Amino acid sequence: EVQLVESGGGLVKPGSSLKLSCVASGFTFSSYGMHWIRQAPKKGLEWIALIYYDSSNKYYADSVKGRFTISRDNSKNTLYLEMNSLRSEDTAMYYCAKLGSSGYWGQGVMVTVSS
Amino acid sequence: DTVLTQSPALAVSPGERVTISCRASESVSTGMHWYQQKPGQQPKLLIYGASNLESGVPARFSGSGSGTDFTLTIDPVEADDTATYFCQQSWNDPFTFGSGTKLEIK
C-alpha cells in the first residue's frame, strides 16, 4: 500500500523558517519525481515544487522561488521542503505527492504563518 | 502560466450522468488529470493523461479531451460522489490546477 506521511508543520511567525518532511512507503521512491502542492484554507490547489527522481532537476512556482527548497534523501525514502522567509500567504495545507499514473497524495500537514 | 477554467458548482440527482468541464488557456495536449477531493481529505487521482482510468477507480468515471477542452464524466452518479473535482495540467511549466467544481448530489 502506497503511503506518504508528511510532518513538520505548525504555527510560525512571518519571516520564520520551517522544514517539512514526507516519508514514502509502498513504492520505489527513488524511481519517481516528487511534488509539493499546497492548498490555502477554503481555496484551490497550488503546485509549488518538483524534484526529479535523482535530484538532478528541481522546479518551483514563482510564488516560492528563492524562498523554498525541495530536496530528497532516497536512502531514507524521504522528501523535504525547506521554507524560509515565510509570509502570511504561505498559510496552507501542504501535500507531498507522486503525480501521474498510480498517483498518490499524502494526508497533508498544516502550516500557519501568523504573528 | 496555463489557466484552467472550471465551472464552480453542479447539482445532479443520483443515477444521472454528469459532465464536468475544464478549459485550458493554451494547449496541454493530453497532459490533463482529474482529482476528487472530499472535505478534510487529500485529493485522489481519478483520471490521468486525459482519458486513462486510475487503477481502483470505478468505471463510472471517464475522461476525454485533448488540446484545450477536457471533460470528466460520471455515469451514473452516486451519492458518494459528492466532492470537489479538480483538473490539473502537466504539459506546461508550471503545473497548474483548475479552481475546482463542487458537485452536489440532490
PDB file of C-alpha atoms in Angstrom:
ATOM      1  CA  GLU A   1       0.000   0.000   0.000  1.00  0.00           C
ATOM      2  CA  VAL A   2       1.350   3.388  -1.001  1.00  0.00           C
ATOM      3  CA  GLN A   3       1.782   5.783   1.891  1.00  0.00           C
ATOM      4  CA  LEU A   4       3.057   9.350   2.031  1.00  0.00           C
ATOM      5  CA  VAL A   5       3.235  10.816   5.532  1.00  0.00           C
ATOM      6  CA  GLU A   6       4.037  14.494   5.959  1.00  0.00           C
ATOM      7  CA  SER A   7       5.287  16.115   9.145  1.00  0.00           C
ATOM      8  CA  GLY A   8       6.911  19.296  10.389  1.00  0.00           C
ATOM      9  CA  GLY A   9       4.076  21.767  10.094  1.00  0.00           C
ATOM     10  CA  GLY A  10       2.953  24.231  12.727  1.00  0.00           C
ATOM     11  CA  LEU A  11       2.344  27.838  13.685  1.00  0.00           C
ATOM     12  CA  VAL A  12       5.197  30.215  12.930  1.00  0.00           C
ATOM     13  CA  LYS A  13       5.697  33.976  12.751  1.00  0.00           C
ATOM     14  CA  PRO A  14       6.235  35.868   9.490  1.00  0.00           C
ATOM     15  CA  GLY A  15       9.863  35.744   8.427  1.00  0.00           C
ATOM     16  CA  SER A  16      10.435  32.396  10.115  1.00  0.00           C
ATOM     17  CA  SER A  17      11.645  29.132   8.641  1.00  0.00           C
ATOM     18  CA  LEU A  18      10.198  25.633   8.696  1.00  0.00           C
ATOM     19  CA  LYS A  19      11.193  22.297   7.186  1.00  0.00           C
ATOM     20  CA  LEU A  20       8.589  19.772   6.103  1.00  0.00           C
ATOM     21  CA  SER A  21       9.277  16.069   5.646  1.00  0.00           C
ATOM     22  CA  CYS A  22       7.400  13.391   3.746  1.00  0.00           C
ATOM     23  CA  VAL A  23       8.188   9.727   4.316  1.00  0.00           C
ATOM     24  CA  ALA A  24       7.218   7.410   1.476  1.00  0.00           C
ATOM     25  CA  SER A  25       6.481   3.694   1.517  1.00  0.00           C
ATOM     26  CA  GLY A  26       4.816   1.096  -0.681  1.00  0.00           C
ATOM     27  CA  PHE A  27       6.603   2.042  -3.883  1.00  0.00           C
ATOM     28  CA  THR A  28      10.130   2.527  -5.208  1.00  0.00           C
ATOM     29  CA  PHE A  29      10.587   6.105  -4.032  1.00  0.00           C
ATOM     30  CA  SER A  30      13.949   6.507  -5.755  1.00  0.00           C
ATOM     31  CA  SER A  31      12.379   5.925  -9.179  1.00  0.00           C
ATOM     32  CA  TYR A  32       9.887   8.783  -9.180  1.00  0.00           C
ATOM     33  CA  GLY A  33       9.812  12.546  -9.303  1.00  0.00           C
ATOM     34  CA  MET A  34       8.001  14.016  -6.326  1.00  0.00           C
ATOM     35  CA  HIS A  35       6.000  17.175  -5.806  1.00  0.00           C
ATOM     36  CA  TRP A  36       4.860  19.568  -3.102  1.00  0.00           C
ATOM     37  CA  ILE A  37       1.412  21.099  -3.553  1.00  0.00           C
ATOM     38  CA  ARG A  38      -0.414  23.393  -1.164  1.00  0.00           C
ATOM     39  CA  GLN A  39      -3.983  24.404  -0.512  1.00  0.00           C
ATOM     40  CA  ALA A  40      -4.840  27.583   1.389  1.00  0.00           C
ATOM     41  CA  PRO A  41      -7.913  27.354   3.637  1.00  0.00           C
ATOM     42  CA  LYS A  42     -11.091  27.088   1.569  1.00  0.00           C
ATOM     43  CA  LYS A  43      -9.046  27.667  -1.576  1.00  0.00           C
ATOM     44  CA  GLY A  44      -7.849  25.699  -4.573  1.00  0.00           C
ATOM     45  CA  LEU A  45      -4.665  23.764  -5.141  1.00  0.00           C
ATOM     46  CA  GLU A  46      -1.318  25.347  -5.969  1.00  0.00           C
ATOM     47  CA  TRP A  47       1.625  23.319  -7.255  1.00  0.00           C
ATOM     48  CA  ILE A  48       4.810  24.647  -5.682  1.00  0.00           C
ATOM     49  CA  ALA A  49       7.762  22.343  -6.384  1.00  0.00           C
ATOM     50  CA  LEU A  50       9.035  19.275  -8.232  1.00  0.00           C
ATOM     51  CA  ILE A  51      12.208  17.259  -7.791  1.00  0.00           C
ATOM     52  CA  TYR A  52      13.357  14.596 -10.226  1.00  0.00           C
ATOM     53  CA  TYR A  53      13.912  11.031  -9.019  1.00  0.00           C
ATOM     54  CA  ASP A  54      17.674  11.576  -8.812  1.00  0.00           C
ATOM     55  CA  SER A  55      17.581  15.227  -7.640  1.00  0.00           C
ATOM     56  CA  SER A  56      19.092  16.274 -10.983  1.00  0.00           C
ATOM     57  CA  ASN A  57      16.413  18.865 -11.596  1.00  0.00           C
ATOM     58  CA  LYS A  58      14.227  20.989  -9.372  1.00  0.00           C
ATOM     59  CA  TYR A  59      11.411  23.323 -10.362  1.00  0.00           C
ATOM     60  CA  TYR A  60       9.491  25.908  -8.350  1.00  0.00           C
ATOM     61  CA  ALA A  61       6.427  28.061  -8.634  1.00  0.00           C
ATOM     62  CA  ASP A  62       7.247  31.753  -8.897  1.00  0.00           C
ATOM     63  CA  SER A  63       5.425  32.349  -5.593  1.00  0.00           C
ATOM     64  CA  VAL A  64       8.058  30.369  -3.662  1.00  0.00           C
ATOM     65  CA  LYS A  65      11.154  30.610  -5.860  1.00  0.00           C
ATOM     66  CA  GLY A  66      14.152  31.774  -3.877  1.00  0.00           C
ATOM     67  CA  ARG A  67      12.460  31.096  -0.528  1.00  0.00           C
ATOM     68  CA  PHE A  68      11.622  27.378  -0.642  1.00  0.00           C
ATOM     69  CA  THR A  69      13.961  24.473  -1.387  1.00  0.00           C
ATOM     70  CA  ILE A  70      12.856  20.974  -2.313  1.00  0.00           C
ATOM     71  CA  SER A  71      15.195  18.071  -1.633  1.00  0.00           C
ATOM     72  CA  ARG A  72      15.117  14.326  -1.095  1.00  0.00           C
ATOM     73  CA  ASP A  73      17.077  11.529   0.537  1.00  0.00           C
ATOM     74  CA  ASN A  74      16.447   8.328  -1.387  1.00  0.00           C
ATOM     75  CA  SER A  75      18.249   6.264   1.253  1.00  0.00           C
ATOM     76  CA  LYS A  76      15.578   7.354   3.727  1.00  0.00           C
ATOM     77  CA  ASN A  77      12.633   7.418   1.291  1.00  0.00           C
ATOM     78  CA  THR A  78      12.066  10.985   2.386  1.00  0.00           C
ATOM     79  CA  LEU A  79      11.116  14.177   0.598  1.00  0.00           C
ATOM     80  CA  TYR A  80      11.742  17.596   2.151  1.00  0.00           C
ATOM     81  CA  LEU A  81      10.594  21.161   1.746  1.00  0.00           C
ATOM     82  CA  GLU A  82      12.658  23.836   3.433  1.00  0.00           C
ATOM     83  CA  MET A  83      10.684  27.053   3.724  1.00  0.00           C
ATOM     84  CA  ASN A  84      12.358  30.366   4.552  1.00  0.00           C
ATOM     85  CA  SER A  85      11.094  33.933   4.856  1.00  0.00           C
ATOM     86  CA  LEU A  86       7.583  32.683   5.447  1.00  0.00           C
ATOM     87  CA  ARG A  87       4.691  35.028   4.752  1.00  0.00           C
ATOM     88  CA  SER A  88       1.054  35.026   5.824  1.00  0.00           C
ATOM     89  CA  GLU A  89       0.093  33.991   2.288  1.00  0.00           C
ATOM     90  CA  ASP A  90       2.077  30.771   2.744  1.00  0.00           C
ATOM     91  CA  THR A  91      -0.551  29.607   5.225  1.00  0.00           C
ATOM     92  CA  ALA A  92      -1.896  26.391   3.758  1.00  0.00           C
ATOM     93  CA  MET A  93      -2.134  22.640   3.939  1.00  0.00           C
ATOM     94  CA  TYR A  94       0.991  21.246   2.317  1.00  0.00           C
ATOM     95  CA  TYR A  95       0.807  17.942   0.482  1.00  0.00           C
ATOM     96  CA  CYS A  96       3.578  15.810  -0.892  1.00  0.00           C
ATOM     97  CA  ALA A  97       2.502  13.882  -3.955  1.00  0.00           C
ATOM     98  CA  LYS A  98       3.514  11.364  -6.540  1.00  0.00           C
ATOM     99  CA  LEU A  99       1.690  12.589  -9.630  1.00  0.00           C
ATOM    100  CA  GLY A 100       0.843  10.798 -12.849  1.00  0.00           C
ATOM    101  CA  SER A 101      -0.390   7.234 -13.140  1.00  0.00           C
ATOM    102  CA  SER A 102      -0.579   5.408  -9.816  1.00  0.00           C
ATOM    103  CA  GLY A 103      -0.588   8.856  -8.323  1.00  0.00           C
ATOM    104  CA  TYR A 104      -0.950   9.368  -4.609  1.00  0.00           C
ATOM    105  CA  TRP A 105      -1.068  12.293  -2.179  1.00  0.00           C
ATOM    106  CA  GLY A 106      -0.200  12.366   1.483  1.00  0.00           C
ATOM    107  CA  GLN A 107      -2.761  13.445   4.058  1.00  0.00           C
ATOM    108  CA  GLY A 108      -1.143  16.874   4.283  1.00  0.00           C
ATOM    109  CA  VAL A 109       0.436  18.978   7.004  1.00  0.00           C
ATOM    110  CA  MET A 110      -0.812  22.405   8.059  1.00  0.00           C
ATOM    111  CA  VAL A 111       1.466  25.428   8.051  1.00  0.00           C
ATOM    112  CA  THR A 112       0.134  28.623   9.631  1.00  0.00           C
ATOM    113  CA  VAL A 113       2.100  31.844   9.348  1.00  0.00           C
ATOM    114  CA  SER A 114       0.777  34.462  11.721  1.00  0.00           C
ATOM    115  CA  SER A 115       2.071  36.998  14.207  1.00  0.00           C
TER     116      SER A 115
ATOM    117  CA  ASP B   1       1.027  30.154 -16.744  1.00  0.00           C
ATOM    118  CA  THR B   2      -1.667  27.878 -18.159  1.00  0.00           C
ATOM    119  CA  VAL B   3      -5.004  28.847 -16.657  1.00  0.00           C
ATOM    120  CA  LEU B   4      -7.542  26.054 -16.218  1.00  0.00           C
ATOM    121  CA  THR B   5     -11.160  27.181 -16.036  1.00  0.00           C
ATOM    122  CA  GLN B   6     -13.847  25.061 -14.386  1.00  0.00           C
ATOM    123  CA  SER B   7     -17.465  25.861 -13.600  1.00  0.00           C
ATOM    124  CA  PRO B   8     -17.784  26.381  -9.829  1.00  0.00           C
ATOM    125  CA  ALA B   9     -20.654  24.066  -8.969  1.00  0.00           C
ATOM    126  CA  LEU B  10     -23.120  21.487 -10.218  1.00  0.00           C
ATOM    127  CA  ALA B  11     -26.094  19.704  -8.659  1.00  0.00           C
ATOM    128  CA  VAL B  12     -27.454  16.433 -10.008  1.00  0.00           C
ATOM    129  CA  SER B  13     -29.641  13.561  -8.819  1.00  0.00           C
ATOM    130  CA  PRO B  14     -28.389  10.037  -8.197  1.00  0.00           C
ATOM    131  CA  GLY B  15     -28.417   7.908 -11.325  1.00  0.00           C
ATOM    132  CA  GLU B  16     -27.928  10.835 -13.658  1.00  0.00           C
ATOM    133  CA  ARG B  17     -24.974  11.483 -15.930  1.00  0.00           C
ATOM    134  CA  VAL B  18     -22.827  14.495 -15.119  1.00  0.00           C
ATOM    135  CA  THR B  19     -20.082  16.140 -17.132  1.00  0.00           C
ATOM    136  CA  ILE B  20     -17.524  18.439 -15.561  1.00  0.00           C
ATOM    137  CA  SER B  21     -15.549  20.604 -17.931  1.00  0.00           C
ATOM    138  CA  CYS B  22     -12.078  22.082 -17.810  1.00  0.00           C
ATOM    139  CA  ARG B  23     -10.816  24.545 -20.395  1.00  0.00           C
ATOM    140  CA  ALA B  24      -7.127  25.377 -20.704  1.00  0.00           C
ATOM    141  CA  SER B  25      -5.858  28.795 -21.783  1.00  0.00           C
ATOM    142  CA  GLU B  26      -3.366  27.065 -24.095  1.00  0.00           C
ATOM    143  CA  SER B  27      -2.864  23.571 -25.379  1.00  0.00           C
ATOM    144  CA  VAL B  28      -1.861  20.933 -22.840  1.00  0.00           C
ATOM    145  CA  SER B  29      -2.031  18.065 -25.353  1.00  0.00           C
ATOM    146  CA  THR B  30      -3.273  15.119 -23.259  1.00  0.00           C
ATOM    147  CA  GLY B  31      -1.424  16.200 -20.136  1.00  0.00           C
ATOM    148  CA  MET B  32      -4.625  16.631 -18.153  1.00  0.00           C
ATOM    149  CA  HIS B  33      -5.552  14.816 -14.965  1.00  0.00           C
ATOM    150  CA  TRP B  34      -8.628  14.757 -12.758  1.00  0.00           C
ATOM    151  CA  TYR B  35      -8.859  14.521  -8.972  1.00  0.00           C
ATOM    152  CA  GLN B  36     -11.653  14.080  -6.461  1.00  0.00           C
ATOM    153  CA  GLN B  37     -11.379  15.770  -3.090  1.00  0.00           C
ATOM    154  CA  LYS B  38     -13.817  15.197  -0.256  1.00  0.00           C
ATOM    155  CA  PRO B  39     -13.909  17.542   2.762  1.00  0.00           C
ATOM    156  CA  GLY B  40     -10.990  17.002   5.109  1.00  0.00           C
ATOM    157  CA  GLN B  41      -9.277  14.574   2.747  1.00  0.00           C
ATOM    158  CA  GLN B  42      -6.408  14.737   0.300  1.00  0.00           C
ATOM    159  CA  PRO B  43      -7.135  14.727  -3.433  1.00  0.00           C
ATOM    160  CA  LYS B  44      -7.495  11.342  -5.083  1.00  0.00           C
ATOM    161  CA  LEU B  45      -6.470  10.688  -8.678  1.00  0.00           C
ATOM    162  CA  LEU B  46      -9.310   9.569 -10.932  1.00  0.00           C
ATOM    163  CA  ILE B  47      -8.079  10.075 -14.492  1.00  0.00           C
ATOM    164  CA  TYR B  48      -4.572  10.611 -15.849  1.00  0.00           C
ATOM    165  CA  GLY B  49      -3.436  11.503 -19.335  1.00  0.00           C
ATOM    166  CA  ALA B  50      -6.884  12.920 -20.160  1.00  0.00           C
ATOM    167  CA  SER B  51      -8.632   9.581 -20.564  1.00  0.00           C
ATOM    168  CA  ASN B  52      -6.882   6.855 -18.566  1.00  0.00           C
ATOM    169  CA  LEU B  53      -8.763   5.468 -15.594  1.00  0.00           C
ATOM    170  CA  GLU B  54      -6.606   5.164 -12.494  1.00  0.00           C
ATOM    171  CA  SER B  55      -6.451   1.665 -11.058  1.00  0.00           C
ATOM    172  CA  GLY B  56      -9.169   1.035  -8.495  1.00  0.00           C
ATOM    173  CA  VAL B  57     -11.387   3.892  -9.670  1.00  0.00           C
ATOM    174  CA  PRO B  58     -14.904   2.802 -10.671  1.00  0.00           C
ATOM    175  CA  ALA B  59     -15.608   2.624 -14.387  1.00  0.00           C
ATOM    176  CA  ARG B  60     -18.430   5.129 -13.819  1.00  0.00           C
ATOM    177  CA  PHE B  61     -15.711   7.739 -14.141  1.00  0.00           C
ATOM    178  CA  SER B  62     -14.283   8.599 -17.553  1.00  0.00           C
ATOM    179  CA  GLY B  63     -12.292  11.391 -19.113  1.00  0.00           C
ATOM    180  CA  SER B  64     -11.974  12.808 -22.590  1.00  0.00           C
ATOM    181  CA  GLY B  65     -10.444  15.654 -24.500  1.00  0.00           C
ATOM    182  CA  SER B  66      -7.174  16.964 -25.819  1.00  0.00           C
ATOM    183  CA  GLY B  67      -5.640  20.331 -26.527  1.00  0.00           C
ATOM    184  CA  THR B  68      -7.673  22.867 -24.563  1.00  0.00           C
ATOM    185  CA  ASP B  69     -11.026  21.245 -23.802  1.00  0.00           C
ATOM    186  CA  PHE B  70     -11.471  18.375 -21.387  1.00  0.00           C
ATOM    187  CA  THR B  71     -14.350  16.606 -19.727  1.00  0.00           C
ATOM    188  CA  LEU B  72     -14.773  14.367 -16.714  1.00  0.00           C
ATOM    189  CA  THR B  73     -17.936  12.268 -16.912  1.00  0.00           C
ATOM    190  CA  ILE B  74     -19.574  10.366 -14.089  1.00  0.00           C
ATOM    191  CA  ASP B  75     -22.300   7.984 -15.230  1.00  0.00           C
ATOM    192  CA  PRO B  76     -24.266   7.103 -13.247  1.00  0.00           C
ATOM    193  CA  VAL B  77     -23.696   9.471 -10.351  1.00  0.00           C
ATOM    194  CA  GLU B  78     -23.921   8.050  -6.830  1.00  0.00           C
ATOM    195  CA  ALA B  79     -24.475   9.848  -3.518  1.00  0.00           C
ATOM    196  CA  ASP B  80     -20.872   9.135  -2.502  1.00  0.00           C
ATOM    197  CA  ASP B  81     -19.629  11.206  -5.446  1.00  0.00           C
ATOM    198  CA  THR B  82     -20.341  14.407  -3.533  1.00  0.00           C
ATOM    199  CA  ALA B  83     -16.968  16.154  -3.669  1.00  0.00           C
ATOM    200  CA  THR B  84     -14.936  18.839  -5.377  1.00  0.00           C
ATOM    201  CA  TYR B  85     -13.331  17.818  -8.653  1.00  0.00           C
ATOM    202  CA  PHE B  86     -10.116  19.440  -9.826  1.00  0.00           C
ATOM    203  CA  CYS B  87      -8.375  19.286 -13.181  1.00  0.00           C
ATOM    204  CA  GLN B  88      -4.584  19.622 -13.364  1.00  0.00           C
ATOM    205  CA  GLN B  89      -2.244  20.024 -16.312  1.00  0.00           C
ATOM    206  CA  SER B  90       1.289  18.688 -16.501  1.00  0.00           C
ATOM    207  CA  TRP B  91       2.132  19.692 -20.079  1.00  0.00           C
ATOM    208  CA  ASN B  92       3.280  23.250 -19.499  1.00  0.00           C
ATOM    209  CA  ASP B  93       5.581  24.646 -16.816  1.00  0.00           C
ATOM    210  CA  PRO B  94       4.469  25.335 -14.153  1.00  0.00           C
ATOM    211  CA  PHE B  95       1.908  22.652 -13.406  1.00  0.00           C
ATOM    212  CA  THR B  96      -1.435  24.283 -12.696  1.00  0.00           C
ATOM    213  CA  PHE B  97      -4.794  23.297 -11.246  1.00  0.00           C
ATOM    214  CA  GLY B  98      -8.304  24.354 -12.006  1.00  0.00           C
ATOM    215  CA  SER B  99     -10.233  26.097  -9.245  1.00  0.00           C
ATOM    216  CA  GLY B 100     -12.458  23.061  -8.767  1.00  0.00           C
ATOM    217  CA  THR B 101     -16.072  22.111  -9.433  1.00  0.00           C
ATOM    218  CA  LYS B 102     -18.151  21.335  -6.369  1.00  0.00           C
ATOM    219  CA  LEU B 103     -20.564  18.510  -7.154  1.00  0.00           C
ATOM    220  CA  GLU B 104     -23.703  18.223  -5.053  1.00  0.00           C
ATOM    221  CA  ILE B 105     -25.905  15.157  -5.238  1.00  0.00           C
ATOM    222  CA  LYS B 106     -29.502  16.181  -4.658  1.00  0.00           C
TER     223      LYS B 106
END
